[in-house]
mmCIF file of C-alpha atoms in Angstrom:
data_model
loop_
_atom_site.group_PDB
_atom_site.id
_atom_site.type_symbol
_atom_site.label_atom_id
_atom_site.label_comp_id
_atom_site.label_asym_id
_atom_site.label_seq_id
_atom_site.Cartn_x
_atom_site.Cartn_y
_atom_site.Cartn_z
ATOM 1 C CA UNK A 1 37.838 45.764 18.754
ATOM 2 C CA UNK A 2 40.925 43.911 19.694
ATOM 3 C CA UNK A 3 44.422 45.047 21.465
ATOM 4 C CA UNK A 4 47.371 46.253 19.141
ATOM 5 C CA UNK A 5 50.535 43.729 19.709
ATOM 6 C CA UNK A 6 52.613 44.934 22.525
ATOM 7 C CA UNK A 7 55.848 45.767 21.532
ATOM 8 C CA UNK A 8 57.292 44.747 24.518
ATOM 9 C CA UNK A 9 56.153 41.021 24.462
ATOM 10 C CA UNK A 10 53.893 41.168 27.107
ATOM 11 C CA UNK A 11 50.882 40.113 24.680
ATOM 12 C CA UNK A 12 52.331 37.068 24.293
ATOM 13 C CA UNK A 13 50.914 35.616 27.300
ATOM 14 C CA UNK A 14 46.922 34.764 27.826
ATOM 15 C CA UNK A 15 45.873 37.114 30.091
ATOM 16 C CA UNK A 16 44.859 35.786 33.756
ATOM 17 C CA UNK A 17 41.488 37.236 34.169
ATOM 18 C CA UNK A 18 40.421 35.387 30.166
ATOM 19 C CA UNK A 19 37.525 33.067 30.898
ATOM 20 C CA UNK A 20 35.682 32.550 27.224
ATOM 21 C CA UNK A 21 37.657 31.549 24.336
ATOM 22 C CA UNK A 22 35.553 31.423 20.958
ATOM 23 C CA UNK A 23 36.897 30.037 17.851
ATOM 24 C CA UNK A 24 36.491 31.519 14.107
ATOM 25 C CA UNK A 25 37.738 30.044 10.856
ATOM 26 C CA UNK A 26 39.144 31.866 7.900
ATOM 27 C CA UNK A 27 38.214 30.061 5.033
ATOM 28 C CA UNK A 28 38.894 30.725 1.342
ATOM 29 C CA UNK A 29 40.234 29.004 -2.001
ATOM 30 C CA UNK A 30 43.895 28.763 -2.574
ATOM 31 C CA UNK A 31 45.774 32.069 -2.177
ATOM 32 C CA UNK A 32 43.022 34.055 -1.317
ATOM 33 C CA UNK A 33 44.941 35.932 1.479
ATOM 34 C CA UNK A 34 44.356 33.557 4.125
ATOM 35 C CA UNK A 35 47.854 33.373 5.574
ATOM 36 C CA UNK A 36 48.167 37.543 5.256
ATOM 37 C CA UNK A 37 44.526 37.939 7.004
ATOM 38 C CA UNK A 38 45.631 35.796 10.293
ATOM 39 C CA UNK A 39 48.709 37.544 10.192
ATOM 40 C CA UNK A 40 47.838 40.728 10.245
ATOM 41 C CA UNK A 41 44.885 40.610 13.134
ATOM 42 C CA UNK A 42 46.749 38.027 15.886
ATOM 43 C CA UNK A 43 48.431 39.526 18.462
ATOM 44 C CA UNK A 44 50.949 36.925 18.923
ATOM 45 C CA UNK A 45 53.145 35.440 15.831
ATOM 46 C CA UNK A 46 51.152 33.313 14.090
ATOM 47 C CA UNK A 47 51.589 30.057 13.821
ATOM 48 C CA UNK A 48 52.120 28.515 9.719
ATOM 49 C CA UNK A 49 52.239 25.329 8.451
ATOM 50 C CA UNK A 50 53.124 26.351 5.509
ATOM 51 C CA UNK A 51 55.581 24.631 2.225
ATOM 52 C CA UNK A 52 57.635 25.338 0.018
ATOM 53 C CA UNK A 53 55.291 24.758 -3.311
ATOM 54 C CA UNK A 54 57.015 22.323 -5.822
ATOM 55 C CA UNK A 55 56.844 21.698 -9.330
ATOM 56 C CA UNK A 56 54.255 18.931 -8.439
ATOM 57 C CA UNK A 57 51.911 20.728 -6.328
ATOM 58 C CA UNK A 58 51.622 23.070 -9.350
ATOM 59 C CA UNK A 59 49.964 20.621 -11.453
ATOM 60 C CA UNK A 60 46.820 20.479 -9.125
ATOM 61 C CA UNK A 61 47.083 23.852 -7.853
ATOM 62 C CA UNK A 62 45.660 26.779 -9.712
ATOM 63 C CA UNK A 63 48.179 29.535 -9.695
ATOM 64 C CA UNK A 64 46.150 31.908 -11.671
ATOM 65 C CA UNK A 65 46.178 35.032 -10.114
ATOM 66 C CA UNK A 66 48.947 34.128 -7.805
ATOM 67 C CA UNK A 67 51.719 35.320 -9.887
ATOM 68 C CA UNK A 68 54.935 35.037 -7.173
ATOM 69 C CA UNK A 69 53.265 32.731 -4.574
ATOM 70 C CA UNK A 70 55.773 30.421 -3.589
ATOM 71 C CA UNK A 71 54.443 29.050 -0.228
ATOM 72 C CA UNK A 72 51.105 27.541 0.520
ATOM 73 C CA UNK A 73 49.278 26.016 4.049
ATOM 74 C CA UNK A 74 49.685 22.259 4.355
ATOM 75 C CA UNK A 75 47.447 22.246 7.512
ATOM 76 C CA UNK A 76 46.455 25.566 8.881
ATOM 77 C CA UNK A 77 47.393 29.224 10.442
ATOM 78 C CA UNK A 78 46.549 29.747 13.662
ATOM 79 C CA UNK A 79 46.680 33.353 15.592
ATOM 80 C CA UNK A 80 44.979 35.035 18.726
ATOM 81 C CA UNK A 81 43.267 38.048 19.489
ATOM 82 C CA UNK A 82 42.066 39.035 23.133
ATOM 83 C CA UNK A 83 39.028 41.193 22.807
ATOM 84 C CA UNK A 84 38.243 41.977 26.546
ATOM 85 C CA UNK A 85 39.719 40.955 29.879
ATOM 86 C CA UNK A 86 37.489 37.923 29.590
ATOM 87 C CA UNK A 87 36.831 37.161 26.216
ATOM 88 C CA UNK A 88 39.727 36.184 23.242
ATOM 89 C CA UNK A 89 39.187 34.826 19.951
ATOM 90 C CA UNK A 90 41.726 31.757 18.014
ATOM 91 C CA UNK A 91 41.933 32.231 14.465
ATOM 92 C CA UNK A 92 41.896 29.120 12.379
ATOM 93 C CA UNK A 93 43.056 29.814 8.972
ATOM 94 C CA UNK A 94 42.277 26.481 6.905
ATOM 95 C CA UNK A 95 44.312 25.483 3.434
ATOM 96 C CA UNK A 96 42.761 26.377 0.123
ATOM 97 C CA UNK A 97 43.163 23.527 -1.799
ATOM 98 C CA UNK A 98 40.665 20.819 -2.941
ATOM 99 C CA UNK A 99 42.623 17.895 -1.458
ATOM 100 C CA UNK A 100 42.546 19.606 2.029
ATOM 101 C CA UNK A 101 39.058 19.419 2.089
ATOM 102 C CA UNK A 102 38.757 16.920 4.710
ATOM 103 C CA UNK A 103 41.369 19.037 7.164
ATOM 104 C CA UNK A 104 39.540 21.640 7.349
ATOM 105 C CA UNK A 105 35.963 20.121 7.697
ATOM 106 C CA UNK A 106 37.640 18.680 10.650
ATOM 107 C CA UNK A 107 38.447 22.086 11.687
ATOM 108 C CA UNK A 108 34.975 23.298 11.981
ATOM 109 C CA UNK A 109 34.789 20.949 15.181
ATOM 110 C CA UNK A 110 33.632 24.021 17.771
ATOM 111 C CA UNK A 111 34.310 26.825 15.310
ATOM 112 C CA UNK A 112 31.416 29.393 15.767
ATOM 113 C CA UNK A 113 31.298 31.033 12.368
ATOM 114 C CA UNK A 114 33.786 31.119 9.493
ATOM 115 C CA UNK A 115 34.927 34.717 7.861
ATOM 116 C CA UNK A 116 34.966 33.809 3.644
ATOM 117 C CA UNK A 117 37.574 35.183 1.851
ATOM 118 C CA UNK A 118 37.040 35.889 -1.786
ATOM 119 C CA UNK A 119 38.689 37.333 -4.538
ATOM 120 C CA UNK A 120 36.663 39.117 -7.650
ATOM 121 C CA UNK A 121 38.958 37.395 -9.735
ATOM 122 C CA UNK A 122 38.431 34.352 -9.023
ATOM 123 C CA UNK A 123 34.791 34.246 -7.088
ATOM 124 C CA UNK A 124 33.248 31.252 -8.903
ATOM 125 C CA UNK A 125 36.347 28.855 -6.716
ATOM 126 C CA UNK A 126 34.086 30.170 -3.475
ATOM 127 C CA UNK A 127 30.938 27.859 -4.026
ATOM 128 C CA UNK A 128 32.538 24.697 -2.742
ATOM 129 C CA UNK A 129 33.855 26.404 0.405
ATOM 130 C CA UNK A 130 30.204 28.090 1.272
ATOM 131 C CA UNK A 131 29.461 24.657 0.400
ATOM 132 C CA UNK A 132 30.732 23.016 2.571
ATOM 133 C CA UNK A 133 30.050 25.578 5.329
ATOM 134 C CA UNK A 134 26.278 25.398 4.849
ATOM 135 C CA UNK A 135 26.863 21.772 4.711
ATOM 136 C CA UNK A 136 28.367 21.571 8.095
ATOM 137 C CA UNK A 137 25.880 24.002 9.378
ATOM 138 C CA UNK A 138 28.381 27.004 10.043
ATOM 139 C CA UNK A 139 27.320 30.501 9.892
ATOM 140 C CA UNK A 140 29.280 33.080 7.858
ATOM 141 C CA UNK A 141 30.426 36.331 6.103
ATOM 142 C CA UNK A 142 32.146 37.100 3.429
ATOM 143 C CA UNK A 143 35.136 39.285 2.825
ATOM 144 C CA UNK A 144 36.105 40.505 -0.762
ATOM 145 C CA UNK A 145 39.917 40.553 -0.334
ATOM 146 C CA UNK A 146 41.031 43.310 -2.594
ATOM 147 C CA UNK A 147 44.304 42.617 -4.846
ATOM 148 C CA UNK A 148 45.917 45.104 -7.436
ATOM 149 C CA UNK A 149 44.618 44.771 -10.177
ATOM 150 C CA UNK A 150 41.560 42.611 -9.338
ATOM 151 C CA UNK A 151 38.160 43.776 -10.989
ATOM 152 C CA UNK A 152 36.318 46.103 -9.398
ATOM 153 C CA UNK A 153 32.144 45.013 -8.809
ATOM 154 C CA UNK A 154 29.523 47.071 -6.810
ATOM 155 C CA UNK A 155 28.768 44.614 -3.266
ATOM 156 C CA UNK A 156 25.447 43.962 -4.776
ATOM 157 C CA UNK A 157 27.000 42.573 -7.923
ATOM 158 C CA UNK A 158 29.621 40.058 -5.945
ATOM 159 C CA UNK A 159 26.104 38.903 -3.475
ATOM 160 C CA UNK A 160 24.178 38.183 -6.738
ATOM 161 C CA UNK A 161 27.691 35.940 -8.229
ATOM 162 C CA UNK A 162 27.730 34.138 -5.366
ATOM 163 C CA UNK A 163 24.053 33.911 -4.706
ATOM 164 C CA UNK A 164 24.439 34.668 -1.014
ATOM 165 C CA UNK A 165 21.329 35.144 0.867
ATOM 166 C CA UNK A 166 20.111 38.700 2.147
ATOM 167 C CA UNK A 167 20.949 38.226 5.340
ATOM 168 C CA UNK A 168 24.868 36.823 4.798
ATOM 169 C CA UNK A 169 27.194 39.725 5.468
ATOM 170 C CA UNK A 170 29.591 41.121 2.791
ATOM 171 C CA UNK A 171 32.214 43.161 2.691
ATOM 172 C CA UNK A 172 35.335 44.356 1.072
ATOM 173 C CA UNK A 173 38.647 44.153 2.827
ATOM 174 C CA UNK A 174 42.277 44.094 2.753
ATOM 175 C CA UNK A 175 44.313 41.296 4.438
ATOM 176 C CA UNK A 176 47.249 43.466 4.508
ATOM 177 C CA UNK A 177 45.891 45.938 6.863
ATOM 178 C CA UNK A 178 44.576 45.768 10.463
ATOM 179 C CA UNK A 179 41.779 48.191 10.142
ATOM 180 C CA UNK A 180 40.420 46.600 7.216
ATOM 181 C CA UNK A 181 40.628 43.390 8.561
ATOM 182 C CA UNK A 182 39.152 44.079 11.614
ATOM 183 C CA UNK A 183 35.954 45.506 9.620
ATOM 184 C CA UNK A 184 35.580 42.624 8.376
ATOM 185 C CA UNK A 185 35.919 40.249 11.557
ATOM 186 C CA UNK A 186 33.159 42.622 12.991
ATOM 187 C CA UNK A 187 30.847 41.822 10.157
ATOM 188 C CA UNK A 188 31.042 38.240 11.389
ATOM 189 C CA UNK A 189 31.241 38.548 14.517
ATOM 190 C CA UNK A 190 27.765 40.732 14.517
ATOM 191 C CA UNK A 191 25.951 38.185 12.332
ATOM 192 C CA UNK A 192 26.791 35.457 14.946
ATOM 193 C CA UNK A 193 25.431 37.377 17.702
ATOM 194 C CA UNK A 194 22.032 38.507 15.659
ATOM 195 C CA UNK A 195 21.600 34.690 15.258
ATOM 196 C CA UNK A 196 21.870 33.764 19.144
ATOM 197 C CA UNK A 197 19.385 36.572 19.358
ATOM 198 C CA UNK A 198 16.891 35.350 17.008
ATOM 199 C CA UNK A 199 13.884 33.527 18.579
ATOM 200 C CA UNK A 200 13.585 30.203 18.306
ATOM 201 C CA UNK A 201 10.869 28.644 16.685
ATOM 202 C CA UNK A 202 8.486 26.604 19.188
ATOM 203 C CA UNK A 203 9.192 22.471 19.353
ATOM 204 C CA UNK A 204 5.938 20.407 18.450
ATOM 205 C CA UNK A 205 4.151 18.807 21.608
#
């Protein structure tokens, strides 16, 4: 799934023969791997808003478990990944904090599903973004981003934390590497198209 960066630049360019564009968020409370996930999958340089983080932003962000972060997303990441001649995907990564909020409901404007990172350390900060998700109607998966260190639960454990229903996809990944990642954007990317499949129920006369 997806074409490696060419080396040569000539991925840079939107192929000629493209003709569907679909577009995914990757959601997830601050420094969950956000920035490292759309990095690692687009095929072009991604583009970051990202900051400096200053003495004030730490008061309201929670830099538990982010021991050395010193930049965060002030508006989003966005990268690209062509999947056939036709068909390419944008990659919306949205910022983590609580005050963004807003942003990146915004952002869900024509998104067709939303990959969740989460992080075992931390997994109780996911409710309010599957909140707002199921809120805003958008399917998703979820993506257990795995950091040194982090505890280590069995799949079925993490669904039952976040009280995710059967049918929600989960999975472990790491941002940091393509393979991984790609797993993961599969897992989504299936559990969109199982929905268009499923029948509809019949309208009332």
């Amino acid at each position: 799934m997806g074409s490696a960066p060419s080396s040569d630049g000539s991925g840079l360019h939107l192929r000629r023969t493209v003709r569907t564009a679909a577009k995914l968020l990757v959601v997830g409370h601050f420094a969950v791997g956000k920035t490292t996930y759309v990095r690692t999958l687009s095929e072009i340089r991604p583009l970051h808003t990202e900051e400096v983080m200053t003495q004030a932003g730490a008061v309201v962000d929670d830099l538990a478990g982010a021991r050395g972060k010193t930049t965060t997303t002030v508006a989003m990441d966005f990268g690209r990944l062509t999947l056939s001649d036709t068909l390419v995907l944008y990659l919306f990564g949205t910022p983590g904090q609580q005050r963004f909020t807003q942003l990146w409901r915004d952002m869900t404007r024509g998104a067709l599903g939303a990959l969740v990172l989460a992080d075992t350390r931390s997994l109780g900060s996911s409710f309010e973004v599957m909140g707002v998700l199921e809120e805003m109607d958008l399917p998703y998966a979820v993506a257990v981003n795995q950091f040194e260190g982090a505890p280590a639960f069995a799949l079925e454990e993490v669904r039952e934390a976040l009280d995710l229903l059967p049918g929600t996809p989960l999975v472990r990944c790491d941002a940091r590497d393509r393979v991984s990642s790609t797993h993961a954007l599969i897992s989504l990317v299936e559990h969109l198209q199982s929905r268009r499949a499923e029948p509809r129920p019949l309208e009332q006369a």
